[in-house]
C-alpha atoms as one frame of an Amber mdcrd trajectory, in Angstrom:
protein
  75.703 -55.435 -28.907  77.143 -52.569 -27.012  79.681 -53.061 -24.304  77.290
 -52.276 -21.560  74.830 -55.332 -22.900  77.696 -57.373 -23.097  78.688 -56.684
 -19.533  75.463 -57.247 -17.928  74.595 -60.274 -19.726  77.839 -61.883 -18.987
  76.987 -60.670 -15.115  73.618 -62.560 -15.188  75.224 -65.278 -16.652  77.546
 -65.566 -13.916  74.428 -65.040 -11.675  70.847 -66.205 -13.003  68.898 -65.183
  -9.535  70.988 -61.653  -9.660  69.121 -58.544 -10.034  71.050 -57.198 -12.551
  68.450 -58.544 -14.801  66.255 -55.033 -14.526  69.364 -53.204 -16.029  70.091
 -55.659 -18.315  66.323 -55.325 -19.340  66.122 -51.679 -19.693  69.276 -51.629
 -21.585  67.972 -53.579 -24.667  64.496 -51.778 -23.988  66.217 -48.769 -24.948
  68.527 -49.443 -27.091  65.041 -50.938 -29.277  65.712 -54.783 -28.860  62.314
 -55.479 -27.424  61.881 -59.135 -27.764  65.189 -59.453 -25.907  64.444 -57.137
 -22.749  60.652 -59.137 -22.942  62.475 -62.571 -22.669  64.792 -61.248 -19.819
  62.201 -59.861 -18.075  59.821 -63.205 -17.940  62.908 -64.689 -16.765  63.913
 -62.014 -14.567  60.136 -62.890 -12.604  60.239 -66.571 -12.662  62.750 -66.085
 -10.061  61.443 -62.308  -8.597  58.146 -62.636  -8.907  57.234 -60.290  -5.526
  59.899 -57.249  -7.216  57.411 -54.408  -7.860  60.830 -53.148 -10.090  60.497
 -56.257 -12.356  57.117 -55.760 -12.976  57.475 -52.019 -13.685  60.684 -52.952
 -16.154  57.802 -55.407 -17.489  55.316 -53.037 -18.124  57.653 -50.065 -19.634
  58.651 -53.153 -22.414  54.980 -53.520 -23.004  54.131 -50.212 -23.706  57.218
 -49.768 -26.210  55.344 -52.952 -27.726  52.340 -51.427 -27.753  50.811 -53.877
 -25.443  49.320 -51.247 -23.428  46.471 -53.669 -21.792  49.177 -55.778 -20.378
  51.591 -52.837 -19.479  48.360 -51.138 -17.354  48.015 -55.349 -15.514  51.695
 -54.884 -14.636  51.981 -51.800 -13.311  48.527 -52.767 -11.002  50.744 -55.266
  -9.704  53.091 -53.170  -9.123  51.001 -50.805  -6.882  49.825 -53.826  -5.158
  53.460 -54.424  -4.141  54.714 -50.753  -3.412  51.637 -48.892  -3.129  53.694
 -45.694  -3.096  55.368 -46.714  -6.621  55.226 -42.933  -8.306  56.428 -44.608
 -11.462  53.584 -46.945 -11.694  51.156 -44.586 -11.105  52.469 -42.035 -13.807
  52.903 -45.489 -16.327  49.530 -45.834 -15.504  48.033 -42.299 -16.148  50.188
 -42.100 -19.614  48.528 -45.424 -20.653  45.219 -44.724 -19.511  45.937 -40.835
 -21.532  47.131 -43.128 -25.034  43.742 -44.721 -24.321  41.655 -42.027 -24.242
  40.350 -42.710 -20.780  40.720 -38.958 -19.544  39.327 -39.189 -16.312  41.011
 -42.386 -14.997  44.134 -41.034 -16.505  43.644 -37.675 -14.094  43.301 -39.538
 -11.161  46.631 -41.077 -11.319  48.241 -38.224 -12.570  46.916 -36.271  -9.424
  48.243 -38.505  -7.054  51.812 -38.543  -8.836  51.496 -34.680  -8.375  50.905
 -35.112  -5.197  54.057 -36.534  -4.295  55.758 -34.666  -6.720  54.734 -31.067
  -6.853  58.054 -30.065  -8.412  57.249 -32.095 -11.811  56.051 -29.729 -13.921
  55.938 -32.285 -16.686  52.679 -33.976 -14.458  51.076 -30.351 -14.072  51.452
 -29.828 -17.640  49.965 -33.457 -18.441  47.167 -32.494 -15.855  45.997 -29.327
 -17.282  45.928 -31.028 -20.750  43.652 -34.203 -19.353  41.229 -31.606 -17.766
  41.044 -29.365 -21.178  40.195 -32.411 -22.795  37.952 -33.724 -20.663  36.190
 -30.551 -21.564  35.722 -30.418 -25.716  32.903 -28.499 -25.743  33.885 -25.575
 -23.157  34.626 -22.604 -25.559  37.763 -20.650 -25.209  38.044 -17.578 -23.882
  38.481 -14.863 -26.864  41.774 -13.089 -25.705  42.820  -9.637 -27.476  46.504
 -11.400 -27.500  47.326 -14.962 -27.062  48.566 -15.555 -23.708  51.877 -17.856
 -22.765  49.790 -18.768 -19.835  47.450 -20.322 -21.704  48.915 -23.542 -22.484
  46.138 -24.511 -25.469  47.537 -20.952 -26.805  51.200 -21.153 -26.322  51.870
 -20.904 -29.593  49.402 -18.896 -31.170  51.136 -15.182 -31.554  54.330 -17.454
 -33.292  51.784 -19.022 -35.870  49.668 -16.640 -36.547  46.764 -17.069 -38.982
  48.535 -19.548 -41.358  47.598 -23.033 -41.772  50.374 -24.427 -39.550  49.923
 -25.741 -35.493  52.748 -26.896 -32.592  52.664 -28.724 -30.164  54.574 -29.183
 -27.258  54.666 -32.828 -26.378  56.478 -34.307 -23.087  58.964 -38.025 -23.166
  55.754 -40.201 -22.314  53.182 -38.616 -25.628  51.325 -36.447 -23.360  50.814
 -33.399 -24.786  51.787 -30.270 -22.634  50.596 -27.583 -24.806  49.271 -26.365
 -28.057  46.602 -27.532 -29.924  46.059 -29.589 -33.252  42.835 -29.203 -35.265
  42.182 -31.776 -37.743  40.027 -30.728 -41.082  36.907 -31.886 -39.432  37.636
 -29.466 -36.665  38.314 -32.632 -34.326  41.038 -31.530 -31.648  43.481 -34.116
 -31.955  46.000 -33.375 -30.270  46.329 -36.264 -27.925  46.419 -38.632 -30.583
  49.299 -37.050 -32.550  51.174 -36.975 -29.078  50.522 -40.532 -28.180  51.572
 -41.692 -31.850  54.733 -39.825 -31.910  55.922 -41.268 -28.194  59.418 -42.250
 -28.255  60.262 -40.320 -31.375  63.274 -38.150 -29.097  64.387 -41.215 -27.506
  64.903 -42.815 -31.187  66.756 -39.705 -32.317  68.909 -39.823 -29.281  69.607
 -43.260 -30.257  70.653 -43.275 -33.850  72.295 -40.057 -33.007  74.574 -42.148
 -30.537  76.050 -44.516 -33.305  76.552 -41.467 -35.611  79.224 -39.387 -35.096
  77.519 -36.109 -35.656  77.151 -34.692 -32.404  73.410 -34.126 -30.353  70.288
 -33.770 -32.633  68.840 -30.783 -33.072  66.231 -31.166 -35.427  64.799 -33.424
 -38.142  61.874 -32.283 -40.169  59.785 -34.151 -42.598  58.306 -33.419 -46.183
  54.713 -35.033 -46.938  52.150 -34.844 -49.460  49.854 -33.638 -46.487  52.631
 -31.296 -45.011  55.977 -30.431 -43.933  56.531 -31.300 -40.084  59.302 -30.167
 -38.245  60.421 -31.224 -34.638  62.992 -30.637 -32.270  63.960 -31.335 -28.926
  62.671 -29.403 -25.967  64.197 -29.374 -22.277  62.769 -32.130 -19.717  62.683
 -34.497 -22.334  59.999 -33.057 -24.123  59.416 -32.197 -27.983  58.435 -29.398
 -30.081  56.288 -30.161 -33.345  55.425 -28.085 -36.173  53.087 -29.049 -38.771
  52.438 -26.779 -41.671  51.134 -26.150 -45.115  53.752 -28.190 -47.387  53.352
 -25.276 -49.914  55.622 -23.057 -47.145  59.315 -22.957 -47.849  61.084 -25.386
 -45.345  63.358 -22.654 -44.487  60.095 -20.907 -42.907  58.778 -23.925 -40.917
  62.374 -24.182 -39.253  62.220 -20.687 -38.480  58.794 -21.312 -36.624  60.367
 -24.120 -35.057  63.184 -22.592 -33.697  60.342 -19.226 -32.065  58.059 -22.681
 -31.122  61.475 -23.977 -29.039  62.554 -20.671 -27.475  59.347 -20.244 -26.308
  58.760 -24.024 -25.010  61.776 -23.365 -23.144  61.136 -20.631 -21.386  57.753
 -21.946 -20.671  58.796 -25.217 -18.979  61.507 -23.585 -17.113  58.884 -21.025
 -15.955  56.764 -23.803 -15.145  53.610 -21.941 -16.614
């Protein structure tokens, strides 16, 4: 138990009907112990049950849980409670993404952008729910890939091997690149939503190692070699590739895949 657990859960001891509860809770969600932020959390309601922040804190656990029905019933209660609840509304279009439910998931991004026209992470997620949204729209054939095109963004680095990135932000939403499966199915979204929460559980082993920040941790399958790394805004690069290519290559890809997600996001195009 860290210190900072210790502290707060000797401070809601003290205190059952304190709301120190929703740090306490997102503590242990973070730190992974998810049965213990759930249990914290019911209890947290049972005596807060009008706090639109105990229901978010609710919903966030349930999505880590993969209870994404019951995170999507939270966070409505939430908006019922603070209407103008940006988190909710972005927990809500993430979900709805995960789901597959493209449109519904626009409409809630749109309104976080809205609010937030500086979060270039929501543009990003927005132009990926309407290229989705759109399978069977051709893309345009460009002499030279373009870094505006965020399906593209990659292109020029990979070339014509059998490798793909993909730029995916903290909630799974990816932001750019694309992922082709051997039946030509784009699916990108999927690998995004399935490898959610992979930087935050980097971050966290990282933190009881003492080897310094992450940088990047690749993988070698029968199916391929995958490389990631971490991106700014809390995003992450991924690089799948033929697992006949020498890792030393696929890092190098990685590393041209990160310089140019960074300039991209910094850009904001």
């Amino acid at each position: 138990m860290s210190d900072q657990i210790r502290r707060l859960s000797d401070e809601l001891a003290r205190d059952p009907s304190s709301l120190v509860f929703l740090q306490l809770g997102e503590s242990l969600r973070t730190s992974g112990q998810l049965d213990v932020a759930l249990r914290v959390s019911l209890r947290g309601l049972e005596r807060h049950a009008y706090s639109a922040e105990a229901h978010d804190l609710l919903a966030r656990i349930c999505v880590d849980r993969g209870e994404l029905q019951r995170a999507l019933d939270e966070w409505d209660m939430v908006l019922r409670l603070a209407p103008e609840h940006s988190g909710a509304r972005k927990g809500m279009g993430f979900v709805l993404y995960k789901q597959g439910r493209f449109s519904e998931a626009e409409r809630y991004l749109r309104e976080v952008a809205a609010s937030d026209a500086g979060d270039v992470s929501i543009a990003h997620a927005l132009a990926s729910v309407e290229r989705l949204q759109r399978p069977d729209v051709p893309q345009p054939e460009l002499a030279t890939p373009s870094r505006h095109d965020a399906r593209r963004l990659f292109a020029d680095i990979l070339g014509d091997g059998d490798q793909t990135a993909l730029l995916i932000d903290s909630t799974g939403l990816v932001l750019a690149g694309a992922y082709v499966a051997a039946d030509g199915r784009e699916v990108a979204h999927e690998i995004g939503a399935a490898l959610s929460g992979v930087r935050e559980e980097a971050e966290r082993a990282m933190r009881h190692l003492p080897l310094g920040a992450w940088t990047s941790i690749s993988f070698e399958a029968e199916a391929a070699t995958v490389a990631m790394a971490p991106a700014p805004n809390g995003a992450l690069v991924m690089v799948a590739a033929d697992p006949a290519l020498p890792l030393g290559f696929v890092r190098r890809v990685l590393e041209s895949c990160v310089a140019r997600a960074r300039v991209w996001l910094t850009e904001g195009k």
